Amino acid sequence: MALSICAVALGLVALGNASPLLSKRGVSNSASSLTFLYQNNLNYTDDVNHVGAILLDEMPYAQASAACASLSESLLDWETITAHRFDFERQLAYQSFIGKSQQTQRYYIANGQVISATQAAGSIQLVAPPTRDIPLPVLCTQSSSVNDPSAVATESNQVVVSTKTNTYVGFRNQKSFRFLGIPYVAKPDRFTYSKYPSAPSGTVDATKYALQCSQPWPASYPGVSGKTSDDCLFLNIQTPYIPKAGSTSTNDLRPVHFWIHGGGWTGGTGADPGTDGGNMASRDDYVTVTINYRLSTLGFLAIPGTEITGNYAFNDMVNAMKWTIDNIAAFGGDPNRIVINGESAGAGSVRVLLGSPPAQPLFQGAIAMSGLGFGLSLGLGYAYSETYGDYLTIQGSYDIAGEGIFDEMGCSGTLDEKIACLKTVDPLALVSTATVARYPVQDGIYVNTEHLILENNNGSTAHIDVMFGTSQDEGGSLNTYPKTPVSTLSEGLQASLGLDATNAQKVIDSGLFPIYNTGNITLDSFNVSTRIMTDLEFRCEAQATLYAGDASGAFKSAHGYQMRRTYWGYDPNGLGGAPVTPGYPYGNPNLPYFRLHSSEVANCFGNLNPLRDENDLYTIQLSSGYFSEFVKSGSPNPSVRYLTARGYQKSIDGAAITGKWTEVRNKKGPIMLIDYPAELSDFVDLEQCAWLGYPVDYYYK
Ligand SMILES: *[C@@H]1O[C@H](CO)[C@@H](O)[C@H](O)[C@H]1NC(C)=O
Ligand SMILES: *[C@@H]1O[C@H](CO)[C@@H](O)[C@H](O)[C@H]1NC(C)=O
Ligand SMILES: *[C@@H]1O[C@H](CO)[C@@H](O)[C@H](O)[C@H]1NC(C)=O
Ligand SMILES: *[C@@H]1O[C@H](CO)[C@@H](O)[C@H](O)[C@H]1NC(C)=O
């Protein structure tokens, strides 16, 4: 503690023992912008066969070598270019496509040589150097070759960026520039709002992830500590482009994908390698920001009649967005084009923020992947998922998660004494109790409606482009695989959903959930219960939201999807993914498997290893392209011109088969079923949703 106070006083934030890293070369973008060139096909095992480059602004050749050296790189040579000809042709064609370069553009490379790249032909050739040392853009090597988020900073891969208030020491790997563990606010006192601006100024070591917010079961990944802390309000940036220091031009700024992690509002981290933005930085040229926010009782405790009004997690998200708006241009991001996206509780957060007055001015698009909602049907009582879409009052939250927390922490006495006690207990102990607060509450500030208003365009809900979607069988992550084999569908439904016999029979009698007979009744009844759970807790709400928000005009536009191809995901039942068969050591996706909760994230971020088959690769290429285009323009259809400039042939082919992903238009959708190729479809299970009590016009008649 004393150490970190000391460090802050010295203007060195979160420096730990990494201080020797601070570059002696000074600010990396002082003389030129830095554009990261890497032809990224998203095939992880193919990364070893690719090299990238860093493109610098025009300068005389006399300065070029030193400019590359200031990045610990050298001028790119012709041998390297010819050995990776396709990659460099496409990369330079794309620079021309976005207007950074001319249609035909010369570049300085090593050994006094000059190349000329022509966009239309997509060709590169050596040309005679100019007779005078005129300024031309410069290609430097990019030798940081670690291809995943576990890359660490070294003396030679550092990238130092200055903003008005701070100097950020980041680094690069094979795919992007990376700035990790940036404090976006000062640590707030417990159960109070974080304040913006409040982050310390000075030099920030942004080469390592910060600790995850206090949670009982933190994940650990290579380069990501499994430790947690209540000093955790940090964000991470991956970017393909850094403008020249002090540049006021907004022309080259890239759209910003602002990621809000899931984890039931009690777990998760912005450092999850599955949501690292490095692949998308190079593949589709946008900036990703991933954040931590307070979790569990630290993020949500709400006590009626006190100043502890909850929603601290949303307060953190809003402040992280404010930091992004004020600072992201220095990292190449466009503060006027921010698309928020989250999965699971992250999607629940996006839903809250869509209706949250302090948040609404701060973003221009929203994606909600696999949000929860509904759930009250078939005698299932106050289902868990309901609390994501229907906001409790402060009293309602306290009734569930109030006294129990005091009791378990051994805090007694008057309410004031109990609160004072709770403010001093160990943060990890506080989030490890059986009872925790984890509910958005109607506090009149961050949340001022009972649920998202989808009945009109009256300012209650952000009137922007949205995308909502689900994974095909994600209810299979929330129901229970029968502990012992069952012999009838009714028994199976009772065991896997907790239905009573009467409600199980109602399901059977409805004829709406027919059994898919594989001869294994335990599996087959679980499959039926998975469909019910998927409808009840994910699909019906997503579709009803899309329909209502579109029909009422609450949303500017609405696109929907269902993930038909997914990978590994949240699998508490140990279903194990697609079955392994000869030739498919990681599972054969052509055989039946459950598309579980959180198993689709690679379709957005492109982070997938290993691949089960080639269509896995083509799917993440196609699907991440849809998400990227949504981040850029609010509509998920990339132009053929763009895909051609980039050389993304499989995505051109896929889109040609599928056609356009059109907006939701009526009670039938449509939605895109995402696979390779994808397929446009009507909404799924409309009759089933209506029977369960959640018709598609639930929010808007
Ligand atoms: C918008 O309309 C809804 C539903 O009709 C209503 O509850 C809400 O108060 C209105 N909000 C505003 C800001 O007018
Ligand atoms: C039914 O399927 C499950 C899940 O794949 C498997 O564990 C079980 O052994 C199968 N039961 C029978 C009788 O084949
Ligand atoms: C589950 O049932 C559906 C039909 O409702 C079928 O297409 C799918 O293959 C089944 N899944 C498994 C794992 O058996
Ligand atoms: C991925 O890259 C590896 C290594 O270059 C290659 O063998 C494999 O065919 C590629 N996969 C696809 C689907 O292109």
PDB file of N, CA and C in Angstrom, residues 561-648:
ATOM      1  N   TYR A 561     -29.261 -12.124 -34.791  1.00  0.00           N
ATOM      2  CA  TYR A 561     -28.559 -13.325 -35.253  1.00  0.00           C
ATOM      3  C   TYR A 561     -28.769 -14.463 -34.277  1.00  0.00           C
ATOM      4  N   GLN A 562     -28.502 -15.661 -34.756  1.00  0.00           N
ATOM      5  CA  GLN A 562     -28.370 -16.830 -33.893  1.00  0.00           C
ATOM      6  C   GLN A 562     -27.122 -17.558 -34.348  1.00  0.00           C
ATOM      7  N   MET A 563     -26.272 -17.943 -33.398  1.00  0.00           N
ATOM      8  CA  MET A 563     -25.031 -18.623 -33.748  1.00  0.00           C
ATOM      9  C   MET A 563     -25.290 -20.111 -33.963  1.00  0.00           C
ATOM     10  N   ARG A 564     -25.141 -20.538 -35.207  1.00  0.00           N
ATOM     11  CA  ARG A 564     -25.373 -21.940 -35.547  1.00  0.00           C
ATOM     12  C   ARG A 564     -24.077 -22.737 -35.485  1.00  0.00           C
ATOM     13  N   ARG A 565     -22.959 -22.051 -35.562  1.00  0.00           N
ATOM     14  CA  ARG A 565     -21.669 -22.720 -35.370  1.00  0.00           C
ATOM     15  C   ARG A 565     -20.954 -22.022 -34.221  1.00  0.00           C
ATOM     16  N   THR A 566     -20.629 -22.786 -33.198  1.00  0.00           N
ATOM     17  CA  THR A 566     -19.865 -22.223 -32.081  1.00  0.00           C
ATOM     18  C   THR A 566     -18.795 -23.230 -31.684  1.00  0.00           C
ATOM     19  N   TYR A 567     -18.056 -22.935 -30.648  1.00  0.00           N
ATOM     20  CA  TYR A 567     -16.850 -23.686 -30.332  1.00  0.00           C
ATOM     21  C   TYR A 567     -16.966 -24.266 -28.925  1.00  0.00           C
ATOM     22  N   TRP A 568     -16.081 -23.933 -28.031  1.00  0.00           N
ATOM     23  CA  TRP A 568     -16.212 -24.424 -26.677  1.00  0.00           C
ATOM     24  C   TRP A 568     -16.868 -23.323 -25.870  1.00  0.00           C
ATOM     25  N   GLY A 569     -17.530 -23.612 -24.791  1.00  0.00           N
ATOM     26  CA  GLY A 569     -18.208 -22.546 -24.061  1.00  0.00           C
ATOM     27  C   GLY A 569     -18.422 -22.940 -22.617  1.00  0.00           C
ATOM     28  N   TYR A 570     -19.391 -22.301 -22.007  1.00  0.00           N
ATOM     29  CA  TYR A 570     -19.687 -22.552 -20.598  1.00  0.00           C
ATOM     30  C   TYR A 570     -20.410 -23.893 -20.507  1.00  0.00           C
ATOM     31  N   ASP A 571     -19.741 -24.876 -19.958  1.00  0.00           N
ATOM     32  CA  ASP A 571     -20.196 -26.269 -20.065  1.00  0.00           C
ATOM     33  C   ASP A 571     -20.202 -26.966 -18.703  1.00  0.00           C
ATOM     34  N   PRO A 572     -21.029 -26.462 -17.763  1.00  0.00           N
ATOM     35  CA  PRO A 572     -21.025 -27.077 -16.430  1.00  0.00           C
ATOM     36  C   PRO A 572     -21.505 -28.529 -16.439  1.00  0.00           C
ATOM     37  N   ASN A 573     -22.232 -28.915 -17.500  1.00  0.00           N
ATOM     38  CA  ASN A 573     -22.675 -30.309 -17.578  1.00  0.00           C
ATOM     39  C   ASN A 573     -21.620 -31.235 -18.182  1.00  0.00           C
ATOM     40  N   GLY A 574     -20.501 -30.676 -18.577  1.00  0.00           N
ATOM     41  CA  GLY A 574     -19.440 -31.510 -19.134  1.00  0.00           C
ATOM     42  C   GLY A 574     -19.841 -32.214 -20.419  1.00  0.00           C
ATOM     43  N   LEU A 575     -20.566 -31.514 -21.292  1.00  0.00           N
ATOM     44  CA  LEU A 575     -21.024 -32.144 -22.539  1.00  0.00           C
ATOM     45  C   LEU A 575     -19.874 -32.331 -23.519  1.00  0.00           C
ATOM     46  N   GLY A 576     -18.866 -31.496 -23.417  1.00  0.00           N
ATOM     47  CA  GLY A 576     -17.625 -31.758 -24.137  1.00  0.00           C
ATOM     48  C   GLY A 576     -17.560 -31.324 -25.587  1.00  0.00           C
ATOM     49  N   GLY A 577     -18.528 -30.580 -26.061  1.00  0.00           N
ATOM     50  CA  GLY A 577     -18.425 -30.073 -27.435  1.00  0.00           C
ATOM     51  C   GLY A 577     -18.703 -31.132 -28.479  1.00  0.00           C
ATOM     52  N   ALA A 578     -18.318 -30.841 -29.713  1.00  0.00           N
ATOM     53  CA  ALA A 578     -18.582 -31.765 -30.815  1.00  0.00           C
ATOM     54  C   ALA A 578     -17.810 -33.069 -30.599  1.00  0.00           C
ATOM     55  N   PRO A 579     -18.415 -34.207 -30.977  1.00  0.00           N
ATOM     56  CA  PRO A 579     -17.750 -35.490 -30.731  1.00  0.00           C
ATOM     57  C   PRO A 579     -16.450 -35.638 -31.531  1.00  0.00           C
ATOM     58  N   VAL A 580     -15.454 -36.212 -30.884  1.00  0.00           N
ATOM     59  CA  VAL A 580     -14.188 -36.481 -31.568  1.00  0.00           C
ATOM     60  C   VAL A 580     -14.358 -37.726 -32.443  1.00  0.00           C
ATOM     61  N   THR A 581     -13.987 -37.611 -33.698  1.00  0.00           N
ATOM     62  CA  THR A 581     -14.036 -38.759 -34.611  1.00  0.00           C
ATOM     63  C   THR A 581     -12.725 -38.777 -35.383  1.00  0.00           C
ATOM     64  N   PRO A 582     -12.414 -39.889 -36.072  1.00  0.00           N
ATOM     65  CA  PRO A 582     -11.151 -39.928 -36.813  1.00  0.00           C
ATOM     66  C   PRO A 582     -11.030 -38.730 -37.759  1.00  0.00           C
ATOM     67  N   GLY A 583      -9.885 -38.080 -37.728  1.00  0.00           N
ATOM     68  CA  GLY A 583      -9.672 -36.905 -38.569  1.00  0.00           C
ATOM     69  C   GLY A 583     -10.119 -35.608 -37.918  1.00  0.00           C
ATOM     70  N   TYR A 584     -10.815 -35.719 -36.782  1.00  0.00           N
ATOM     71  CA  TYR A 584     -11.292 -34.513 -36.086  1.00  0.00           C
ATOM     72  C   TYR A 584     -10.881 -34.566 -34.611  1.00  0.00           C
ATOM     73  N   PRO A 585      -9.589 -34.378 -34.341  1.00  0.00           N
ATOM     74  CA  PRO A 585      -9.117 -34.522 -32.952  1.00  0.00           C
ATOM     75  C   PRO A 585      -9.742 -33.507 -31.997  1.00  0.00           C
ATOM     76  N   TYR A 586     -10.234 -32.398 -32.512  1.00  0.00           N
ATOM     77  CA  TYR A 586     -10.840 -31.379 -31.635  1.00  0.00           C
ATOM     78  C   TYR A 586     -12.354 -31.395 -31.708  1.00  0.00           C
ATOM     79  N   GLY A 587     -12.916 -32.431 -32.310  1.00  0.00           N
ATOM     80  CA  GLY A 587     -14.367 -32.529 -32.421  1.00  0.00           C
ATOM     81  C   GLY A 587     -14.799 -32.348 -33.861  1.00  0.00           C
ATOM     82  N   ASN A 588     -15.838 -33.066 -34.205  1.00  0.00           N
ATOM     83  CA  ASN A 588     -16.357 -33.021 -35.568  1.00  0.00           C
ATOM     84  C   ASN A 588     -17.626 -32.167 -35.598  1.00  0.00           C
ATOM     85  N   PRO A 589     -17.488 -30.940 -36.079  1.00  0.00           N
ATOM     86  CA  PRO A 589     -18.639 -30.032 -36.024  1.00  0.00           C
ATOM     87  C   PRO A 589     -19.759 -30.407 -36.979  1.00  0.00           C
ATOM     88  N   ASN A 590     -19.540 -31.444 -37.792  1.00  0.00           N
ATOM     89  CA  ASN A 590     -20.621 -31.901 -38.677  1.00  0.00           C
ATOM     90  C   ASN A 590     -21.585 -32.829 -37.953  1.00  0.00           C
ATOM     91  N   LEU A 591     -21.203 -33.263 -36.751  1.00  0.00           N
ATOM     92  CA  LEU A 591     -22.085 -34.116 -35.944  1.00  0.00           C
ATOM     93  C   LEU A 591     -22.813 -33.249 -34.928  1.00  0.00           C
ATOM     94  N   PRO A 592     -23.942 -33.757 -34.371  1.00  0.00           N
ATOM     95  CA  PRO A 592     -24.687 -32.933 -33.407  1.00  0.00           C
ATOM     96  C   PRO A 592     -23.830 -32.536 -32.198  1.00  0.00           C
ATOM     97  N   TYR A 593     -23.937 -31.298 -31.796  1.00  0.00           N
ATOM     98  CA  TYR A 593     -23.330 -30.830 -30.542  1.00  0.00           C
ATOM     99  C   TYR A 593     -24.122 -29.618 -30.083  1.00  0.00           C
ATOM    100  N   PHE A 594     -24.006 -29.289 -28.821  1.00  0.00           N
ATOM    101  CA  PHE A 594     -24.758 -28.168 -28.267  1.00  0.00           C
ATOM    102  C   PHE A 594     -23.959 -26.874 -28.408  1.00  0.00           C
ATOM    103  N   ARG A 595     -24.608 -25.849 -28.946  1.00  0.00           N
ATOM    104  CA  ARG A 595     -23.971 -24.531 -29.091  1.00  0.00           C
ATOM    105  C   ARG A 595     -24.240 -23.770 -27.799  1.00  0.00           C
ATOM    106  N   LEU A 596     -23.309 -23.861 -26.883  1.00  0.00           N
ATOM    107  CA  LEU A 596     -23.544 -23.426 -25.505  1.00  0.00           C
ATOM    108  C   LEU A 596     -23.343 -21.925 -25.305  1.00  0.00           C
ATOM    109  N   HIS A 597     -23.704 -21.498 -24.106  1.00  0.00           N
ATOM    110  CA  HIS A 597     -23.521 -20.106 -23.693  1.00  0.00           C
ATOM    111  C   HIS A 597     -22.028 -19.758 -23.747  1.00  0.00           C
ATOM    112  N   SER A 598     -21.723 -18.603 -24.269  1.00  0.00           N
ATOM    113  CA  SER A 598     -20.345 -18.078 -24.349  1.00  0.00           C
ATOM    114  C   SER A 598     -19.461 -18.832 -25.342  1.00  0.00           C
ATOM    115  N   SER A 599     -20.046 -19.739 -26.104  1.00  0.00           N
ATOM    116  CA  SER A 599     -19.208 -20.510 -27.029  1.00  0.00           C
ATOM    117  C   SER A 599     -19.062 -19.815 -28.372  1.00  0.00           C
ATOM    118  N   GLU A 600     -19.689 -18.643 -28.500  1.00  0.00           N
ATOM    119  CA  GLU A 600     -19.746 -17.975 -29.795  1.00  0.00           C
ATOM    120  C   GLU A 600     -18.826 -16.770 -29.889  1.00  0.00           C
ATOM    121  N   VAL A 601     -18.125 -16.468 -28.807  1.00  0.00           N
ATOM    122  CA  VAL A 601     -17.409 -15.192 -28.751  1.00  0.00           C
ATOM    123  C   VAL A 601     -16.359 -15.071 -29.868  1.00  0.00           C
ATOM    124  N   ALA A 602     -15.779 -16.213 -30.258  1.00  0.00           N
ATOM    125  CA  ALA A 602     -14.785 -16.176 -31.345  1.00  0.00           C
ATOM    126  C   ALA A 602     -15.401 -15.683 -32.649  1.00  0.00           C
ATOM    127  N   ASN A 603     -16.709 -15.823 -32.800  1.00  0.00           N
ATOM    128  CA  ASN A 603     -17.348 -15.337 -34.024  1.00  0.00           C
ATOM    129  C   ASN A 603     -17.342 -13.808 -34.098  1.00  0.00           C
ATOM    130  N   CYS A 604     -17.079 -13.181 -32.968  1.00  0.00           N
ATOM    131  CA  CYS A 604     -16.963 -11.722 -32.945  1.00  0.00           C
ATOM    132  C   CYS A 604     -15.499 -11.285 -32.958  1.00  0.00           C
ATOM    133  N   PHE A 605     -14.666 -11.944 -32.148  1.00  0.00           N
ATOM    134  CA  PHE A 605     -13.283 -11.486 -31.956  1.00  0.00           C
ATOM    135  C   PHE A 605     -12.262 -12.226 -32.818  1.00  0.00           C
ATOM    136  N   GLY A 606     -12.663 -13.350 -33.411  1.00  0.00           N
ATOM    137  CA  GLY A 606     -11.731 -14.087 -34.263  1.00  0.00           C
ATOM    138  C   GLY A 606     -10.637 -14.825 -33.514  1.00  0.00           C
ATOM    139  N   ASN A 607     -10.748 -14.925 -32.198  1.00  0.00           N
ATOM    140  CA  ASN A 607      -9.711 -15.610 -31.415  1.00  0.00           C
ATOM    141  C   ASN A 607     -10.098 -17.074 -31.248  1.00  0.00           C
ATOM    142  N   LEU A 608      -9.580 -17.943 -32.105  1.00  0.00           N
ATOM    143  CA  LEU A 608      -9.961 -19.358 -32.037  1.00  0.00           C
ATOM    144  C   LEU A 608      -8.766 -20.248 -32.321  1.00  0.00           C
ATOM    145  N   ASN A 609      -8.487 -21.107 -31.376  1.00  0.00           N
ATOM    146  CA  ASN A 609      -7.411 -22.074 -31.526  1.00  0.00           C
ATOM    147  C   ASN A 609      -7.693 -23.226 -30.570  1.00  0.00           C
ATOM    148  N   PRO A 610      -7.748 -24.471 -31.014  1.00  0.00           N
ATOM    149  CA  PRO A 610      -7.536 -24.924 -32.389  1.00  0.00           C
ATOM    150  C   PRO A 610      -8.806 -24.830 -33.238  1.00  0.00           C
ATOM    151  N   LEU A 611      -8.607 -24.978 -34.540  1.00  0.00           N
ATOM    152  CA  LEU A 611      -9.734 -25.079 -35.465  1.00  0.00           C
ATOM    153  C   LEU A 611     -10.128 -26.548 -35.564  1.00  0.00           C
ATOM    154  N   ARG A 612     -11.450 -26.824 -35.597  1.00  0.00           N
ATOM    155  CA  ARG A 612     -11.893 -28.215 -35.774  1.00  0.00           C
ATOM    156  C   ARG A 612     -11.876 -28.604 -37.246  1.00  0.00           C
ATOM    157  N   ASP A 613     -12.259 -27.655 -38.086  1.00  0.00           N
ATOM    158  CA  ASP A 613     -12.229 -27.900 -39.531  1.00  0.00           C
ATOM    159  C   ASP A 613     -12.106 -26.562 -40.235  1.00  0.00           C
ATOM    160  N   GLU A 614     -12.025 -26.586 -41.550  1.00  0.00           N
ATOM    161  CA  GLU A 614     -11.793 -25.326 -42.264  1.00  0.00           C
ATOM    162  C   GLU A 614     -12.992 -24.385 -42.158  1.00  0.00           C
ATOM    163  N   ASN A 615     -14.202 -24.941 -42.017  1.00  0.00           N
ATOM    164  CA  ASN A 615     -15.360 -24.051 -41.897  1.00  0.00           C
ATOM    165  C   ASN A 615     -15.361 -23.270 -40.578  1.00  0.00           C
ATOM    166  N   ASP A 616     -14.668 -23.788 -39.567  1.00  0.00           N
ATOM    167  CA  ASP A 616     -14.483 -22.974 -38.357  1.00  0.00           C
ATOM    168  C   ASP A 616     -13.769 -21.680 -38.721  1.00  0.00           C
ATOM    169  N   LEU A 617     -12.722 -21.820 -39.519  1.00  0.00           N
ATOM    170  CA  LEU A 617     -11.962 -20.624 -39.902  1.00  0.00           C
ATOM    171  C   LEU A 617     -12.817 -19.695 -40.758  1.00  0.00           C
ATOM    172  N   TYR A 618     -13.493 -20.266 -41.746  1.00  0.00           N
ATOM    173  CA  TYR A 618     -14.277 -19.405 -42.630  1.00  0.00           C
ATOM    174  C   TYR A 618     -15.420 -18.737 -41.859  1.00  0.00           C
ATOM    175  N   THR A 619     -15.944 -19.435 -40.851  1.00  0.00           N
ATOM    176  CA  THR A 619     -17.015 -18.829 -40.051  1.00  0.00           C
ATOM    177  C   THR A 619     -16.497 -17.647 -39.238  1.00  0.00           C
ATOM    178  N   ILE A 620     -15.361 -17.830 -38.567  1.00  0.00           N
ATOM    179  CA  ILE A 620     -14.896 -16.679 -37.766  1.00  0.00           C
ATOM    180  C   ILE A 620     -14.477 -15.521 -38.675  1.00  0.00           C
ATOM    181  N   GLN A 621     -13.975 -15.854 -39.861  1.00  0.00           N
ATOM    182  CA  GLN A 621     -13.633 -14.774 -40.808  1.00  0.00           C
ATOM    183  C   GLN A 621     -14.894 -13.998 -41.219  1.00  0.00           C
ATOM    184  N   LEU A 622     -15.909 -14.750 -41.617  1.00  0.00           N
ATOM    185  CA  LEU A 622     -17.151 -14.131 -42.101  1.00  0.00           C
ATOM    186  C   LEU A 622     -17.856 -13.376 -40.976  1.00  0.00           C
ATOM    187  N   SER A 623     -18.000 -14.050 -39.843  1.00  0.00           N
ATOM    188  CA  SER A 623     -18.795 -13.495 -38.754  1.00  0.00           C
ATOM    189  C   SER A 623     -18.111 -12.295 -38.107  1.00  0.00           C
ATOM    190  N   SER A 624     -16.809 -12.394 -37.883  1.00  0.00           N
ATOM    191  CA  SER A 624     -16.120 -11.235 -37.297  1.00  0.00           C
ATOM    192  C   SER A 624     -16.205 -10.054 -38.261  1.00  0.00           C
ATOM    193  N   GLY A 625     -16.253 -10.371 -39.563  1.00  0.00           N
ATOM    194  CA  GLY A 625     -16.429  -9.301 -40.547  1.00  0.00           C
ATOM    195  C   GLY A 625     -17.788  -8.627 -40.417  1.00  0.00           C
ATOM    196  N   TYR A 626     -18.819  -9.410 -40.115  1.00  0.00           N
ATOM    197  CA  TYR A 626     -20.147  -8.820 -39.871  1.00  0.00           C
ATOM    198  C   TYR A 626     -20.106  -7.889 -38.652  1.00  0.00           C
ATOM    199  N   PHE A 627     -19.533  -8.392 -37.573  1.00  0.00           N
ATOM    200  CA  PHE A 627     -19.472  -7.571 -36.349  1.00  0.00           C
ATOM    201  C   PHE A 627     -18.626  -6.316 -36.590  1.00  0.00           C
ATOM    202  N   SER A 628     -17.519  -6.490 -37.297  1.00  0.00           N
ATOM    203  CA  SER A 628     -16.637  -5.343 -37.548  1.00  0.00           C
ATOM    204  C   SER A 628     -17.370  -4.271 -38.334  1.00  0.00           C
ATOM    205  N   GLU A 629     -18.088  -4.696 -39.355  1.00  0.00           N
ATOM    206  CA  GLU A 629     -18.787  -3.710 -40.170  1.00  0.00           C
ATOM    207  C   GLU A 629     -19.865  -3.015 -39.340  1.00  0.00           C
ATOM    208  N   PHE A 630     -20.491  -3.762 -38.440  1.00  0.00           N
ATOM    209  CA  PHE A 630     -21.464  -3.122 -37.553  1.00  0.00           C
ATOM    210  C   PHE A 630     -20.777  -2.062 -36.684  1.00  0.00           C
ATOM    211  N   VAL A 631     -19.591  -2.405 -36.176  1.00  0.00           N
ATOM    212  CA  VAL A 631     -18.847  -1.435 -35.360  1.00  0.00           C
ATOM    213  C   VAL A 631     -18.564  -0.180 -36.183  1.00  0.00           C
ATOM    214  N   LYS A 632     -18.253  -0.372 -37.466  1.00  0.00           N
ATOM    215  CA  LYS A 632     -17.892   0.772 -38.304  1.00  0.00           C
ATOM    216  C   LYS A 632     -19.110   1.589 -38.726  1.00  0.00           C
ATOM    217  N   SER A 633     -20.178   0.889 -39.146  1.00  0.00           N
ATOM    218  CA  SER A 633     -21.252   1.613 -39.834  1.00  0.00           C
ATOM    219  C   SER A 633     -22.640   1.410 -39.239  1.00  0.00           C
ATOM    220  N   GLY A 634     -22.788   0.490 -38.296  1.00  0.00           N
ATOM    221  CA  GLY A 634     -24.105   0.240 -37.725  1.00  0.00           C
ATOM    222  C   GLY A 634     -24.916  -0.774 -38.503  1.00  0.00           C
ATOM    223  N   SER A 635     -24.333  -1.293 -39.577  1.00  0.00           N
ATOM    224  CA  SER A 635     -24.989  -2.340 -40.360  1.00  0.00           C
ATOM    225  C   SER A 635     -23.941  -3.413 -40.649  1.00  0.00           C
ATOM    226  N   PRO A 636     -24.308  -4.697 -40.542  1.00  0.00           N
ATOM    227  CA  PRO A 636     -23.254  -5.723 -40.542  1.00  0.00           C
ATOM    228  C   PRO A 636     -22.765  -6.196 -41.903  1.00  0.00           C
ATOM    229  N   ASN A 637     -23.103  -5.516 -42.976  1.00  0.00           N
ATOM    230  CA  ASN A 637     -22.715  -6.029 -44.294  1.00  0.00           C
ATOM    231  C   ASN A 637     -21.511  -5.294 -44.870  1.00  0.00           C
ATOM    232  N   PRO A 638     -20.325  -5.907 -44.824  1.00  0.00           N
ATOM    233  CA  PRO A 638     -19.172  -5.235 -45.418  1.00  0.00           C
ATOM    234  C   PRO A 638     -19.325  -5.185 -46.931  1.00  0.00           C
ATOM    235  N   SER A 639     -18.778  -4.139 -47.566  1.00  0.00           N
ATOM    236  CA  SER A 639     -18.906  -4.032 -49.021  1.00  0.00           C
ATOM    237  C   SER A 639     -17.942  -5.000 -49.699  1.00  0.00           C
ATOM    238  N   VAL A 640     -18.333  -5.432 -50.885  1.00  0.00           N
ATOM    239  CA  VAL A 640     -17.444  -6.298 -51.664  1.00  0.00           C
ATOM    240  C   VAL A 640     -16.160  -5.537 -51.997  1.00  0.00           C
ATOM    241  N   ARG A 641     -16.267  -4.232 -52.201  1.00  0.00           N
ATOM    242  CA  ARG A 641     -15.067  -3.432 -52.474  1.00  0.00           C
ATOM    243  C   ARG A 641     -14.075  -3.533 -51.324  1.00  0.00           C
ATOM    244  N   TYR A 642     -14.596  -3.420 -50.109  1.00  0.00           N
ATOM    245  CA  TYR A 642     -13.722  -3.529 -48.932  1.00  0.00           C
ATOM    246  C   TYR A 642     -13.087  -4.917 -48.868  1.00  0.00           C
ATOM    247  N   LEU A 643     -13.925  -5.940 -48.993  1.00  0.00           N
ATOM    248  CA  LEU A 643     -13.416  -7.311 -48.866  1.00  0.00           C
ATOM    249  C   LEU A 643     -12.404  -7.617 -49.967  1.00  0.00           C
ATOM    250  N   THR A 644     -12.634  -7.030 -51.150  1.00  0.00           N
ATOM    251  CA  THR A 644     -11.710  -7.244 -52.263  1.00  0.00           C
ATOM    252  C   THR A 644     -10.372  -6.565 -51.987  1.00  0.00           C
ATOM    253  N   ALA A 645     -10.448  -5.323 -51.511  1.00  0.00           N
ATOM    254  CA  ALA A 645      -9.203  -4.609 -51.207  1.00  0.00           C
ATOM    255  C   ALA A 645      -8.390  -5.385 -50.186  1.00  0.00           C
ATOM    256  N   ARG A 646      -9.087  -6.008 -49.252  1.00  0.00           N
ATOM    257  CA  ARG A 646      -8.389  -6.727 -48.187  1.00  0.00           C
ATOM    258  C   ARG A 646      -7.986  -8.140 -48.576  1.00  0.00           C
ATOM    259  N   GLY A 647      -8.577  -8.650 -49.646  1.00  0.00           N
ATOM    260  CA  GLY A 647      -8.246 -10.011 -50.063  1.00  0.00           C
ATOM    261  C   GLY A 647      -8.972 -11.076 -49.254  1.00  0.00           C
ATOM    262  N   TYR A 648     -10.161 -10.751 -48.765  1.00  0.00           N
ATOM    263  CA  TYR A 648     -10.906 -11.705 -47.934  1.00  0.00           C
ATOM    264  C   TYR A 648     -11.874 -12.514 -48.796  1.00  0.00           C
TER     265      TYR A 648
END
